[in-house]
Short mmCIF file of C-alpha atoms in Angstrom, two decimals:
data_model
loop_
_atom_site.label_atom_id
_atom_site.label_comp_id
_atom_site.label_asym_id
_atom_site.label_seq_id
_atom_site.Cartn_x
_atom_site.Cartn_y
_atom_site.Cartn_z
CA MET A 19 19.40 8.90 9.04
CA ASN A 20 20.88 7.20 5.99
CA ASN A 21 19.15 4.72 3.74
CA SER A 22 20.54 1.61 5.43
CA ASP A 23 18.70 2.62 8.60
CA LEU A 24 15.31 1.74 7.11
CA VAL A 25 15.81 -2.02 7.47
CA GLN A 26 17.36 -1.53 10.90
CA ARG A 27 14.41 0.59 11.98
CA ASP A 28 11.64 -1.70 10.67
CA LYS A 29 13.47 -4.94 11.55
CA ASN A 30 11.01 -7.87 11.29
CA ILE A 31 8.37 -5.79 9.49
CA ILE A 32 10.26 -6.53 6.27
CA ASN A 33 8.95 -10.10 6.56
CA ASN A 34 5.62 -9.36 4.92
CA TRP A 35 4.03 -9.15 1.48
CA TYR A 36 4.36 -5.85 -0.39
CA ILE A 37 3.07 -4.70 -3.77
CA ALA A 38 5.92 -4.35 -6.26
CA CYS A 39 3.79 -3.11 -9.16
CA LEU A 40 0.37 -3.42 -10.72
CA SER A 41 -0.34 -6.16 -13.27
CA PRO A 42 -0.59 -3.81 -16.29
CA GLU A 43 2.85 -2.36 -15.47
CA LEU A 44 4.57 -5.71 -16.00
CA LEU A 45 4.48 -6.28 -19.74
CA HIS A 46 5.09 -9.58 -21.52
CA LYS A 47 8.35 -8.59 -23.23
CA GLU A 48 9.81 -5.97 -20.90
CA PRO A 49 11.16 -6.17 -17.34
CA TYR A 50 10.00 -3.84 -14.59
CA ALA A 51 12.29 -2.44 -11.88
CA THR A 52 11.14 -1.28 -8.46
CA THR A 53 12.69 -0.41 -5.12
CA LEU A 54 11.70 -1.80 -1.70
CA TYR A 55 13.63 -1.27 1.50
CA ASP A 56 16.48 0.46 -0.35
CA LYS A 57 17.10 -2.46 -2.71
CA SER A 58 16.28 -2.59 -6.40
CA TYR A 59 14.34 -5.59 -7.74
CA ILE A 60 13.59 -6.65 -11.31
CA LEU A 61 10.40 -8.39 -12.38
CA PHE A 62 9.57 -10.20 -15.62
CA ARG A 63 7.03 -12.70 -16.88
CA ASN A 64 7.99 -16.31 -17.58
CA GLN A 65 6.64 -18.47 -20.42
CA GLU A 66 3.46 -19.16 -18.41
CA ASN A 67 2.98 -15.38 -18.03
CA LYS A 68 3.61 -15.63 -14.29
CA PRO A 69 5.71 -12.94 -12.57
CA VAL A 70 9.30 -13.62 -11.50
CA CYS A 71 11.29 -11.40 -9.13
CA LEU A 72 15.09 -11.20 -8.79
CA LEU A 73 17.55 -8.67 -7.43
CA ASN A 74 18.08 -6.01 -10.08
CA ARG A 75 21.67 -6.85 -10.92
CA CYS A 76 23.48 -9.38 -13.07
CA LEU A 77 25.82 -11.81 -11.28
CA HIS A 78 28.49 -11.14 -13.90
CA ARG A 79 29.37 -7.44 -13.50
CA LEU A 80 26.48 -6.37 -11.27
CA THR A 81 24.84 -4.39 -14.07
CA GLN A 82 21.22 -3.41 -13.46
CA MET A 83 18.75 -5.29 -15.63
CA ASN A 84 16.21 -2.50 -16.31
CA LYS A 85 17.15 -2.31 -19.98
CA GLY A 86 17.45 -6.05 -20.43
CA LYS A 87 15.26 -8.12 -22.73
CA VAL A 88 12.72 -10.81 -21.97
CA ILE A 89 13.41 -13.74 -24.31
CA GLU A 90 11.08 -16.75 -24.24
CA GLY A 91 10.25 -16.19 -20.58
CA SER A 92 13.86 -15.56 -19.49
CA LEU A 93 15.67 -12.31 -18.74
CA ALA A 94 18.83 -11.25 -20.60
CA CYS A 95 21.29 -8.72 -19.16
CA PRO A 96 21.84 -5.65 -21.40
CA TYR A 97 25.62 -5.66 -20.79
CA HIS A 98 26.88 -9.13 -21.86
CA GLY A 99 23.63 -10.99 -22.48
CA TRP A 100 23.75 -13.39 -19.55
CA ARG A 101 20.30 -14.96 -19.42
CA TYR A 102 18.28 -16.03 -16.35
CA ASN A 103 15.29 -18.37 -16.16
CA ASN A 104 12.32 -18.17 -13.79
CA LYS A 105 14.36 -19.87 -11.05
CA GLY A 106 17.09 -17.23 -11.31
CA GLU A 107 19.49 -19.76 -12.86
CA VAL A 108 21.99 -18.63 -15.49
CA ILE A 109 21.04 -20.53 -18.64
CA GLU A 110 23.14 -18.75 -21.27
CA ILE A 111 26.47 -16.91 -21.43
CA PRO A 112 26.92 -15.74 -25.05
CA SER A 113 30.70 -15.26 -24.70
CA GLU A 114 31.08 -18.99 -23.97
CA GLY A 115 30.01 -19.96 -27.48
CA PRO A 116 27.37 -22.44 -28.72
CA GLU A 117 28.60 -25.44 -26.73
CA GLN A 118 28.45 -24.13 -23.23
CA ASN A 119 29.38 -25.86 -20.01
CA ILE A 120 27.99 -23.28 -17.60
CA GLN A 121 29.00 -23.49 -13.96
CA LYS A 122 25.81 -23.46 -11.89
CA MET A 123 25.07 -19.90 -10.88
CA CYS A 124 21.80 -18.59 -9.51
CA SER A 125 20.32 -15.24 -8.58
CA LYS A 126 17.92 -15.96 -5.71
CA PRO A 127 14.28 -15.61 -6.83
CA PHE A 128 11.86 -13.96 -4.41
CA PRO A 129 8.33 -15.26 -3.78
CA CYS A 130 6.01 -13.47 -6.16
CA VAL A 131 2.21 -13.64 -6.48
CA GLU A 132 -0.20 -11.91 -8.85
CA GLN A 133 -3.58 -11.24 -7.27
CA ASP A 134 -6.45 -8.76 -7.82
CA GLY A 135 -4.53 -6.75 -10.41
CA ALA A 136 -1.38 -6.36 -8.29
CA ILE A 137 1.94 -8.18 -8.04
CA TRP A 138 3.10 -8.87 -4.49
CA ILE A 139 6.61 -9.91 -3.48
CA TRP A 140 8.20 -11.21 -0.27
CA ILE A 141 11.76 -9.97 0.30
CA GLY A 142 12.22 -10.89 3.96
CA ASP A 143 14.74 -13.37 5.32
CA LYS A 144 12.01 -15.72 6.59
CA GLU A 145 9.82 -18.00 4.54
CA PRO A 146 6.55 -16.33 3.55
CA SER A 147 3.61 -17.03 5.80
CA PRO A 148 1.04 -17.42 4.44
CA LEU A 149 2.28 -18.59 1.05
CA ASN A 150 -0.01 -16.11 -0.73
CA PRO A 151 -0.75 -12.50 0.24
CA PRO A 152 -3.64 -12.65 2.71
CA TRP A 153 -5.16 -9.36 1.62
CA ARG A 154 -7.83 -9.29 -1.10
CA PHE A 155 -9.04 -5.97 -2.42
CA PRO A 156 -12.75 -5.53 -1.63
CA HIS A 157 -15.24 -6.31 -4.41
CA ALA A 158 -12.42 -7.00 -6.89
CA ASP A 159 -14.49 -9.75 -8.54
CA ASP A 160 -17.91 -8.11 -8.17
CA PRO A 161 -19.20 -6.69 -11.49
CA ASN A 162 -21.67 -4.49 -9.61
CA TRP A 163 -18.80 -2.44 -8.19
CA VAL A 164 -16.51 -0.10 -10.14
CA SER A 165 -12.85 -0.13 -9.09
CA TYR A 166 -9.51 1.33 -10.11
CA PHE A 167 -5.99 1.89 -8.76
CA MET A 168 -4.06 5.07 -8.11
CA ILE A 169 -0.27 5.03 -7.62
CA THR A 170 1.21 7.86 -5.57
CA ASP A 171 4.75 8.50 -4.34
CA PHE A 172 5.09 10.12 -0.92
CA ASN A 173 7.99 11.64 0.91
CA ASN A 174 7.17 10.01 4.23
CA GLU A 175 7.14 6.59 5.85
CA VAL A 176 4.51 3.90 6.19
CA THR A 177 3.46 4.49 9.80
CA ASN A 178 2.73 8.16 9.21
CA LEU A 179 0.90 7.45 5.96
CA CYS A 180 -1.34 4.81 7.55
CA GLU A 181 -2.21 7.26 10.30
CA ASN A 182 -2.90 10.04 7.80
CA PHE A 183 -5.24 7.93 5.68
CA MET A 184 -7.32 7.08 8.77
CA ASP A 185 -7.18 10.53 10.35
CA VAL A 186 -10.52 12.40 10.39
CA PRO A 187 -9.56 15.70 12.12
CA HIS A 188 -7.10 16.68 9.39
CA THR A 189 -9.78 16.53 6.69
CA VAL A 190 -11.37 19.85 7.70
CA PHE A 191 -8.03 21.59 7.22
CA VAL A 192 -6.14 19.73 4.50
CA HIS A 193 -9.24 18.85 2.43
CA LYS A 194 -11.39 21.87 3.26
CA GLY A 195 -14.14 22.26 0.68
CA TRP A 196 -13.25 18.94 -0.94
CA PHE A 197 -14.01 16.41 1.76
CA ARG A 198 -15.23 18.12 4.91
CA ASN A 199 -15.62 21.58 6.38
CA LYS A 200 -15.08 22.65 9.95
CA ALA A 201 -18.43 22.44 11.79
CA MET A 202 -17.51 22.02 15.49
CA ILE A 203 -19.43 18.77 15.81
CA LYS A 204 -18.64 16.23 18.52
CA VAL A 205 -17.85 12.79 17.07
CA PRO A 206 -17.84 9.69 19.30
CA MET A 207 -15.61 6.88 18.06
CA THR A 208 -14.89 3.30 19.11
CA VAL A 209 -11.34 2.02 18.54
CA GLU A 210 -11.07 -1.78 18.60
CA THR A 211 -7.71 -3.54 18.31
CA LYS A 212 -7.62 -7.28 17.68
CA ASN A 213 -5.64 -9.75 15.52
CA ALA A 214 -3.12 -7.06 14.48
CA LYS A 215 -5.90 -4.81 13.18
CA VAL A 216 -7.32 -1.50 14.37
CA LEU A 217 -10.99 -0.88 13.55
CA VAL A 218 -12.47 2.57 14.14
CA THR A 219 -16.25 3.07 14.05
CA TYR A 220 -17.67 6.60 14.10
CA ASP A 221 -21.05 7.26 15.72
CA GLN A 222 -22.00 10.46 13.92
CA GLU A 223 -25.58 11.08 12.84
CA LYS A 224 -26.10 12.75 9.47
CA ASP A 225 -22.43 12.30 8.59
CA LYS A 226 -21.57 12.87 4.94
CA ILE A 227 -18.68 13.37 2.54
CA GLY A 228 -18.34 16.92 1.26
CA GLY A 229 -20.51 18.67 -1.28
CA MET A 230 -21.56 17.27 -4.65
CA PHE A 231 -19.39 14.18 -4.15
CA HIS A 232 -21.74 12.98 -1.41
CA TRP A 233 -24.75 13.57 -3.65
CA LEU A 234 -23.17 11.50 -6.45
CA LEU A 235 -22.47 8.57 -4.14
CA ASN A 236 -25.65 8.78 -2.11
CA PRO A 237 -28.42 10.34 -4.23
CA LYS A 238 -31.13 8.66 -2.13
CA GLY A 239 -29.83 10.30 1.05
CA GLN A 240 -29.49 7.07 3.02
CA PRO A 241 -27.72 7.16 6.41
CA MET A 242 -23.95 6.92 5.98
CA LYS A 243 -21.80 4.61 8.09
CA HIS A 244 -18.09 5.39 8.29
CA THR A 245 -15.40 2.95 9.46
CA ASP A 246 -11.61 3.03 9.20
CA GLU A 247 -9.38 -0.01 9.53
CA TYR A 248 -5.63 -0.55 9.80
CA ILE A 249 -4.35 -4.01 8.83
CA TYR A 250 -0.78 -4.78 9.96
CA PRO A 251 1.75 -4.01 8.64
CA ASN A 252 0.90 -1.54 5.88
CA ILE A 253 -2.74 -1.52 4.75
CA THR A 254 -5.59 0.87 5.48
CA ARG A 255 -9.22 0.57 4.51
CA VAL A 256 -11.73 3.44 4.73
CA ASP A 257 -15.40 2.52 4.17
CA TYR A 258 -18.38 4.78 3.60
CA THR A 259 -21.55 2.73 3.23
CA PHE A 260 -25.01 3.97 2.29
CA GLY A 261 -27.66 1.45 3.28
CA ASP A 262 -26.99 -2.24 2.62
CA ASP A 263 -25.99 -2.18 -1.05
CA TYR A 264 -24.03 0.97 -1.87
CA GLY A 265 -20.73 2.38 -0.75
CA PHE A 266 -17.33 3.92 -1.39
CA ILE A 267 -14.08 2.22 -0.25
CA ILE A 268 -10.56 3.63 -0.19
CA ASN A 269 -8.05 0.80 0.29
CA SER A 270 -4.34 1.72 0.46
CA GLN A 271 -1.29 -0.57 0.47
CA ASN A 272 1.88 1.30 1.46
CA THR A 273 5.19 -0.01 0.11
CA PRO A 274 8.38 1.21 1.88
CA VAL A 275 10.80 2.35 -0.83
CA SER A 276 13.59 3.93 1.21
CA THR A 277 13.99 6.02 4.33
CA LEU A 278 11.05 8.45 4.48
CA LYS A 279 9.92 7.48 0.97
CA SER A 280 6.95 5.26 0.15
CA ARG A 281 4.83 4.26 -2.82
CA VAL A 282 1.11 3.95 -2.15
CA TYR A 283 -1.20 1.74 -4.22
CA THR A 284 -4.69 3.09 -3.56
CA TYR A 285 -7.58 0.86 -4.61
CA ILE A 286 -10.87 2.73 -5.02
CA SER A 287 -14.09 0.73 -5.18
CA TYR A 288 -17.61 2.11 -5.24
CA ARG A 289 -21.20 1.31 -6.10
CA VAL A 290 -24.10 3.72 -6.49
CA ALA A 291 -27.75 3.17 -7.40
CA ILE A 292 -27.51 4.55 -10.94
CA GLY A 293 -24.64 5.34 -13.29
CA SER A 294 -21.65 3.87 -11.43
CA LYS A 295 -19.54 3.63 -14.58
CA LEU A 296 -20.70 6.99 -15.95
CA ILE A 297 -19.42 8.92 -12.94
CA LYS A 298 -16.01 7.21 -12.89
CA PRO A 299 -14.18 10.17 -14.58
CA PHE A 300 -15.46 12.52 -11.90
CA ILE A 301 -14.68 10.09 -9.06
CA SER A 302 -11.17 9.55 -10.46
CA TYR A 303 -10.52 13.28 -10.71
CA TYR A 304 -11.87 13.89 -7.21
CA THR A 305 -9.84 11.16 -5.53
CA ARG A 306 -6.66 12.26 -7.30
CA GLN A 307 -7.09 15.84 -6.06
CA VAL A 308 -7.69 14.68 -2.49
CA ILE A 309 -4.67 12.37 -2.39
CA GLU A 310 -2.42 15.09 -3.82
CA GLN A 311 -3.46 17.26 -0.89
CA ASP A 312 -2.26 14.45 1.37
CA VAL A 313 1.01 14.35 -0.58
CA ASP A 314 1.52 18.03 0.20
CA ILE A 315 0.83 17.79 3.94
CA MET A 316 2.93 14.64 4.27
CA GLU A 317 5.73 16.58 2.57
CA GLU A 318 5.55 19.17 5.35
CA GLN A 319 5.83 16.47 8.00
CA TYR A 320 8.65 14.85 6.02
CA ARG A 321 10.70 18.07 6.07
CA SER A 322 10.60 18.05 9.84
CA LEU A 323 11.39 14.33 10.14
CA ALA A 324 14.27 14.66 7.66
CA ILE A 325 15.95 16.97 10.17
CA ASP A 326 15.08 14.91 13.26
CA PRO A 327 13.96 11.38 12.31
CA THR A 328 13.01 10.38 15.87
CA PRO A 329 9.35 11.32 16.28
CA ASN A 330 8.15 12.47 19.69
CA PHE A 331 4.46 12.88 18.96
CA ARG A 332 2.00 14.44 21.41
CA SER A 333 -1.39 12.71 21.33
CA THR A 334 -4.92 13.60 22.44
CA ASP A 335 -8.14 11.57 22.47
CA ALA A 336 -8.54 12.13 18.71
CA ASP A 337 -5.24 10.27 18.19
CA ALA A 338 -6.27 7.06 19.96
CA LEU A 339 -6.15 5.10 16.70
CA HIS A 340 -2.67 6.44 15.93
CA VAL A 341 -1.39 5.22 19.29
CA GLU A 342 -2.75 1.75 18.54
CA ILE A 343 -1.14 1.66 15.07
CA GLU A 344 2.23 2.68 16.51
CA ARG A 345 1.86 0.03 19.23
CA LEU A 346 1.26 -2.76 16.68
CA ARG A 347 4.12 -1.73 14.42
CA ALA A 348 6.47 -1.53 17.40
CA TRP A 349 5.58 -5.12 18.32
CA GLY A 350 5.90 -6.17 14.69
CA LYS A 351 9.46 -4.89 14.54
CA ILE A 352 10.57 -7.27 17.28
CA ASP A 353 8.29 -10.14 16.22
CA SER A 354 6.46 -10.01 19.55
CA PRO A 355 3.55 -12.44 20.09
CA LYS A 356 1.66 -9.46 21.54
CA LEU A 357 1.06 -8.32 17.95
CA TYR A 358 -1.74 -10.89 17.57
CA GLU A 359 -2.55 -11.49 21.24
CA TYR A 360 -3.32 -7.91 22.27
CA GLU A 361 -6.98 -6.84 22.38
CA SER A 362 -8.39 -3.46 23.31
CA LYS A 363 -11.62 -1.46 22.98
CA ILE A 364 -11.56 2.28 23.57
CA VAL A 365 -14.38 4.82 23.31
CA LYS A 366 -13.32 8.43 22.74
CA GLU A 367 -14.73 11.71 21.45
CA PHE A 368 -13.27 14.46 19.30
CA TRP A 369 -14.49 17.54 17.45
CA ILE A 370 -14.44 18.38 13.76
#
């Protein structure tokens, strides 16, 4: 499989909002380059400090703009100084002298929205719908919750990553001692698919996250409720709630970079009874270690898929949520109305 196959494989899935970078990564006087679906894009801030996104190449000699300069809200090419405004229009060609009669030239700007500390872009061939990214990171504006982002590059593709982030059985092997340990406990789960989302609710009494981490998040020992959710096309949300007021949320947005390569923007949000901000260094360290373990196991799957990119997975009852995710993404590729019409409720059991 070569890089051009990514767009051919995902087809209509490209017509969605994806995170290009986080807000702090896009500085006021420097452009930021990123890759989505095998193409390089350049972002910069205009005079109103709003993000602008163009293809990462100058119309003149197709030079990449990474090392260009942001001048009064416009972007100048590092090769010959051609300058582009926030509409992608060429507004200056230095070699043409002070009295310029510039032929109208424009590098197509891509819809770009800054929201909840992230910059989202729409690179599809259809008009964006809705006009703003529909996803809001949970508790982003709530001062009672502590939140932060992690950025992680994976050698693997979005479908497999979404399944991994929602997969419970792997935790007793990949995250042994960090997240869960093998206990041979039967876990009933309900998998509900509706409106292009897959919600999984686990009915496990006395469930808890591993070791001291659980004590930090839930010092009062309240019953823990665990749900996982997939939101088409590329978002997962994992919730652990303790009573009505406290919880820990892992929210991942998966950006397709190229074939079998993705960048994951993980938003962590949590609230505990006492000392939420004080324990942030420990929570940050813990979550980074856990996600790096996922990087390693996804690398092992990637090595197999790099040889034979056509997956032929075998599934059991524990994989019911994976089957639903793959079903929705398959419909999304062909823009099928079934993506939002299909509804299902499945009750299964598995062991951990």
